[in-house]
Structure formats: C-alpha cells, structure tokens
Amino acid sequence: MTTSIRIGQGFDVHAFGDGDHVVLGGVRVPHDRGVLAHSDGDVVLHALCDAMLGALALGDIGRHFPPSDPQWKGADSRAFVRHCNKLIAERGWKVGNADVTVVCERPKVGPHAQAMREAIATDLGIGIDDISVKATTSEQLGFTGRGEGIAAQAVVLLLPL
C-alpha cells in the first residue's frame, strides 16, 4: 500500500564564529558573527533538506553531502535543496508545503523572512504561500539564548507528483 502523503522533520544547529553575516534560507543576513560550518552553514536549508530526505527515509544531509568531502567546503546550501528536490521528484514526490522555525536571540529573522521564503519557493519550484519561515528565541536559555549559536527546525509535507 502506498501512502498519499509523507511527512518529514529536520533539525540543524551551528555554533557562531568569526564573521560578519550568516546565511539563512539562502539569504545573506548581516550579523556580528558568522557560523562554524563546512558549507555555508545555512541552518534553515540544512533542516529543510533533512526534513525532505527524512520524509522518504533517504538518510540525512550528512550522508548526501558529507563534511569530510572537500567538494562541499563553503558550498551554497541552495544547491543542497535543489538536489534533495530532485531526489524526491525522481521518486514521484513534491513538496506540498514547508514550515521552518529559526531559534536564536540574534540576528533578527523577521526582516529577512520574506526573502527566505522567496528563495526557498524558487528552489523547490512551488508557491511562496507554501513556505513558512518564522523565528523564536529561547528566552536567553541554552546555547542559543547565550548567543553561542543558531538552530532551525523544519517540517515538510510531501505529495505525490
């Protein structure tokens, strides 16, 4: 029996390091820190990829884009999203909608959320109304609350093509 929908969830985290911006949802966001990562460290897109892959039990982002592989050094995570989208399409699925939450005290996500939604919708080939990007703080608790890093979680619904 084939299911008519699939749901996946993803989570990613990166520590802050030296830099003057972070990349979130494919958008360069000014910040007084960068992130420590092998690729561009886009927690939004990494969580989204894990959700897409997880919905079809295809492993995780580390399996498809291992940090031990030098070809991914500094890579644009939008390429990861497009690759994951191709993988799910090859198996007869498409993203119906995605909901992403960024967890951090700073930078402020709200002013950049629309641009993130546009970039993600473009890379997935779906409407902007099918993409949600929002943010929350951790009320100054834990590593995100102390400003040591940033996290994101994502949920996707896959529909048959």
mmCIF file of C-alpha atoms in Angstrom:
data_model
loop_
_atom_site.group_PDB
_atom_site.id
_atom_site.type_symbol
_atom_site.label_atom_id
_atom_site.label_comp_id
_atom_site.label_asym_id
_atom_site.label_seq_id
_atom_site.Cartn_x
_atom_site.Cartn_y
_atom_site.Cartn_z
ATOM 1 C CA MET A 1 0.000 0.000 0.000
ATOM 2 C CA THR A 2 1.381 3.403 -0.978
ATOM 3 C CA THR A 3 0.683 6.360 1.248
ATOM 4 C CA SER A 4 -0.714 9.500 -0.338
ATOM 5 C CA ILE A 5 1.378 11.876 1.766
ATOM 6 C CA ARG A 6 4.719 11.776 3.546
ATOM 7 C CA ILE A 7 5.858 14.000 6.407
ATOM 8 C CA GLY A 8 9.448 14.722 7.393
ATOM 9 C CA GLN A 9 11.107 16.807 10.056
ATOM 10 C CA GLY A 10 14.607 18.189 10.254
ATOM 11 C CA PHE A 11 16.844 19.992 12.710
ATOM 12 C CA ASP A 12 20.193 21.724 12.363
ATOM 13 C CA VAL A 13 22.484 23.773 14.568
ATOM 14 C CA HIS A 14 25.721 25.675 14.088
ATOM 15 C CA ALA A 15 27.943 27.489 16.540
ATOM 16 C CA PHE A 16 28.757 31.112 15.923
ATOM 17 C CA GLY A 17 32.313 32.017 14.991
ATOM 18 C CA ASP A 18 34.156 34.840 13.292
ATOM 19 C CA GLY A 19 32.373 36.667 10.506
ATOM 20 C CA ASP A 20 30.044 39.492 9.613
ATOM 21 C CA HIS A 21 26.969 37.591 8.393
ATOM 22 C CA VAL A 22 25.032 34.356 8.475
ATOM 23 C CA VAL A 23 23.234 32.691 5.597
ATOM 24 C CA LEU A 24 19.638 31.787 6.406
ATOM 25 C CA GLY A 25 17.212 30.368 3.895
ATOM 26 C CA GLY A 26 19.606 31.227 1.089
ATOM 27 C CA VAL A 27 19.769 34.878 2.176
ATOM 28 C CA ARG A 28 22.859 36.697 3.457
ATOM 29 C CA VAL A 29 21.857 38.236 6.790
ATOM 30 C CA PRO A 30 24.174 40.836 8.373
ATOM 31 C CA HIS A 31 25.329 39.802 11.841
ATOM 32 C CA ASP A 32 28.303 40.468 14.077
ATOM 33 C CA ARG A 33 29.213 36.764 13.903
ATOM 34 C CA GLY A 34 29.461 34.051 11.272
ATOM 35 C CA VAL A 35 28.908 30.332 11.754
ATOM 36 C CA LEU A 36 31.358 27.461 12.073
ATOM 37 C CA ALA A 37 30.480 25.094 9.256
ATOM 38 C CA HIS A 38 31.932 23.127 6.368
ATOM 39 C CA SER A 39 29.433 24.570 3.865
ATOM 40 C CA ASP A 40 27.809 27.993 4.172
ATOM 41 C CA GLY A 41 26.212 26.815 7.447
ATOM 42 C CA ASP A 42 22.641 27.685 6.446
ATOM 43 C CA VAL A 43 20.695 26.079 9.319
ATOM 44 C CA VAL A 44 17.362 26.824 7.629
ATOM 45 C CA LEU A 45 18.211 24.957 4.440
ATOM 46 C CA HIS A 46 20.023 22.160 6.258
ATOM 47 C CA ALA A 47 16.962 21.496 8.430
ATOM 48 C CA LEU A 48 14.770 21.675 5.325
ATOM 49 C CA CYS A 49 16.949 19.152 3.474
ATOM 50 C CA ASP A 50 16.856 16.770 6.432
ATOM 51 C CA ALA A 51 13.060 17.053 6.524
ATOM 52 C CA MET A 52 12.781 16.340 2.795
ATOM 53 C CA LEU A 53 15.149 13.385 2.966
ATOM 54 C CA GLY A 54 13.560 12.056 6.142
ATOM 55 C CA ALA A 55 10.085 12.055 4.636
ATOM 56 C CA LEU A 56 11.234 9.389 2.174
ATOM 57 C CA ALA A 57 13.683 7.632 4.526
ATOM 58 C CA LEU A 58 16.640 8.697 2.370
ATOM 59 C CA GLY A 59 19.030 9.359 5.233
ATOM 60 C CA ASP A 60 20.246 12.758 6.292
ATOM 61 C CA ILE A 61 22.112 15.693 4.827
ATOM 62 C CA GLY A 62 25.443 14.366 6.145
ATOM 63 C CA ARG A 63 25.007 11.199 4.112
ATOM 64 C CA HIS A 64 24.370 13.107 0.885
ATOM 65 C CA PHE A 65 26.806 15.999 1.477
ATOM 66 C CA PRO A 66 29.423 14.704 3.943
ATOM 67 C CA PRO A 67 31.584 17.336 5.611
ATOM 68 C CA SER A 68 34.563 15.039 5.002
ATOM 69 C CA ASP A 69 34.163 15.651 1.238
ATOM 70 C CA PRO A 70 36.157 18.737 0.173
ATOM 71 C CA GLN A 71 33.764 19.493 -2.701
ATOM 72 C CA TRP A 72 31.236 20.799 -0.138
ATOM 73 C CA LYS A 73 33.698 23.228 1.520
ATOM 74 C CA GLY A 74 31.945 26.611 1.534
ATOM 75 C CA ALA A 75 29.121 25.225 -0.645
ATOM 76 C CA ASP A 76 25.916 27.161 -1.216
ATOM 77 C CA SER A 77 23.198 25.223 0.601
ATOM 78 C CA ARG A 78 20.656 26.197 -2.049
ATOM 79 C CA ALA A 79 22.361 23.564 -4.215
ATOM 80 C CA PHE A 80 21.617 21.027 -1.462
ATOM 81 C CA VAL A 81 17.906 21.942 -1.533
ATOM 82 C CA ARG A 82 17.748 21.651 -5.322
ATOM 83 C CA HIS A 83 19.483 18.266 -5.154
ATOM 84 C CA CYS A 84 17.083 16.992 -2.463
ATOM 85 C CA ASN A 85 14.153 18.274 -4.500
ATOM 86 C CA LYS A 86 15.442 16.310 -7.494
ATOM 87 C CA LEU A 87 15.796 13.170 -5.360
ATOM 88 C CA ILE A 88 12.210 13.335 -4.157
ATOM 89 C CA ALA A 89 10.902 14.119 -7.656
ATOM 90 C CA GLU A 90 12.737 11.071 -9.051
ATOM 91 C CA ARG A 91 10.740 9.016 -6.557
ATOM 92 C CA GLY A 92 7.416 10.583 -7.583
ATOM 93 C CA TRP A 93 7.003 13.227 -4.858
ATOM 94 C CA LYS A 94 6.960 17.009 -4.489
ATOM 95 C CA VAL A 95 6.961 19.367 -1.528
ATOM 96 C CA GLY A 96 3.392 20.373 -0.697
ATOM 97 C CA ASN A 97 4.444 22.822 1.981
ATOM 98 C CA ALA A 98 7.285 23.512 4.387
ATOM 99 C CA ASP A 99 7.358 25.203 7.778
ATOM 100 C CA VAL A 100 10.697 26.339 9.232
ATOM 101 C CA THR A 101 11.435 27.857 12.640
ATOM 102 C CA VAL A 102 14.761 29.555 13.393
ATOM 103 C CA VAL A 103 15.825 29.605 17.048
ATOM 104 C CA CYS A 104 18.160 32.445 18.040
ATOM 105 C CA GLU A 105 18.337 35.633 20.040
ATOM 106 C CA ARG A 106 20.085 37.418 17.174
ATOM 107 C CA PRO A 107 20.131 38.132 14.293
ATOM 108 C CA LYS A 108 16.549 39.213 13.856
ATOM 109 C CA VAL A 109 14.963 36.921 11.275
ATOM 110 C CA GLY A 110 11.701 38.785 10.650
ATOM 111 C CA PRO A 111 13.095 41.450 8.308
ATOM 112 C CA HIS A 112 14.560 38.703 6.077
ATOM 113 C CA ALA A 113 11.807 36.068 6.256
ATOM 114 C CA GLN A 114 10.089 37.125 3.025
ATOM 115 C CA ALA A 115 13.334 36.926 1.038
ATOM 116 C CA MET A 116 13.995 33.490 2.553
ATOM 117 C CA ARG A 117 10.516 32.302 1.589
ATOM 118 C CA GLU A 118 11.065 33.552 -1.972
ATOM 119 C CA ALA A 119 14.439 31.800 -2.304
ATOM 120 C CA ILE A 120 13.124 28.518 -0.923
ATOM 121 C CA ALA A 121 9.982 28.600 -3.066
ATOM 122 C CA THR A 122 12.112 29.262 -6.151
ATOM 123 C CA ASP A 123 14.471 26.366 -5.407
ATOM 124 C CA LEU A 124 11.571 23.981 -4.762
ATOM 125 C CA GLY A 125 9.508 25.192 -7.719
ATOM 126 C CA ILE A 126 6.443 25.839 -5.551
ATOM 127 C CA GLY A 127 4.448 28.880 -4.497
ATOM 128 C CA ILE A 128 5.649 31.247 -1.808
ATOM 129 C CA ASP A 129 2.409 30.636 0.094
ATOM 130 C CA ASP A 130 3.587 27.043 0.571
ATOM 131 C CA ILE A 131 6.663 28.164 2.537
ATOM 132 C CA SER A 132 6.641 29.452 6.102
ATOM 133 C CA VAL A 133 9.721 30.901 7.795
ATOM 134 C CA LYS A 134 9.433 32.199 11.313
ATOM 135 C CA ALA A 135 11.642 32.666 14.340
ATOM 136 C CA THR A 136 11.625 32.380 18.074
ATOM 137 C CA THR A 137 14.077 32.941 20.868
ATOM 138 C CA SER A 138 14.919 30.511 23.616
ATOM 139 C CA GLU A 139 14.315 33.191 26.251
ATOM 140 C CA GLN A 140 18.070 33.506 26.846
ATOM 141 C CA LEU A 141 18.280 29.831 27.866
ATOM 142 C CA GLY A 142 20.737 27.302 26.459
ATOM 143 C CA PHE A 143 23.350 27.825 23.759
ATOM 144 C CA THR A 144 21.042 29.874 21.518
ATOM 145 C CA GLY A 145 19.976 32.023 24.450
ATOM 146 C CA ARG A 146 23.580 32.712 25.362
ATOM 147 C CA GLY A 147 24.296 33.728 21.758
ATOM 148 C CA GLU A 148 26.666 30.816 21.154
ATOM 149 C CA GLY A 149 24.882 29.521 18.081
ATOM 150 C CA ILE A 150 21.777 29.248 15.966
ATOM 151 C CA ALA A 151 19.338 26.418 15.289
ATOM 152 C CA ALA A 152 16.465 25.668 12.945
ATOM 153 C CA GLN A 153 13.790 23.026 12.677
ATOM 154 C CA ALA A 154 11.702 22.207 9.632
ATOM 155 C CA VAL A 155 8.665 20.152 8.772
ATOM 156 C CA VAL A 156 7.654 19.261 5.220
ATOM 157 C CA LEU A 157 4.667 17.606 3.667
ATOM 158 C CA LEU A 158 5.371 15.625 0.501
ATOM 159 C CA LEU A 159 2.636 14.931 -2.006
ATOM 160 C CA PRO A 160 2.628 12.585 -4.981
ATOM 161 C CA LEU A 161 3.524 14.181 -8.317
#
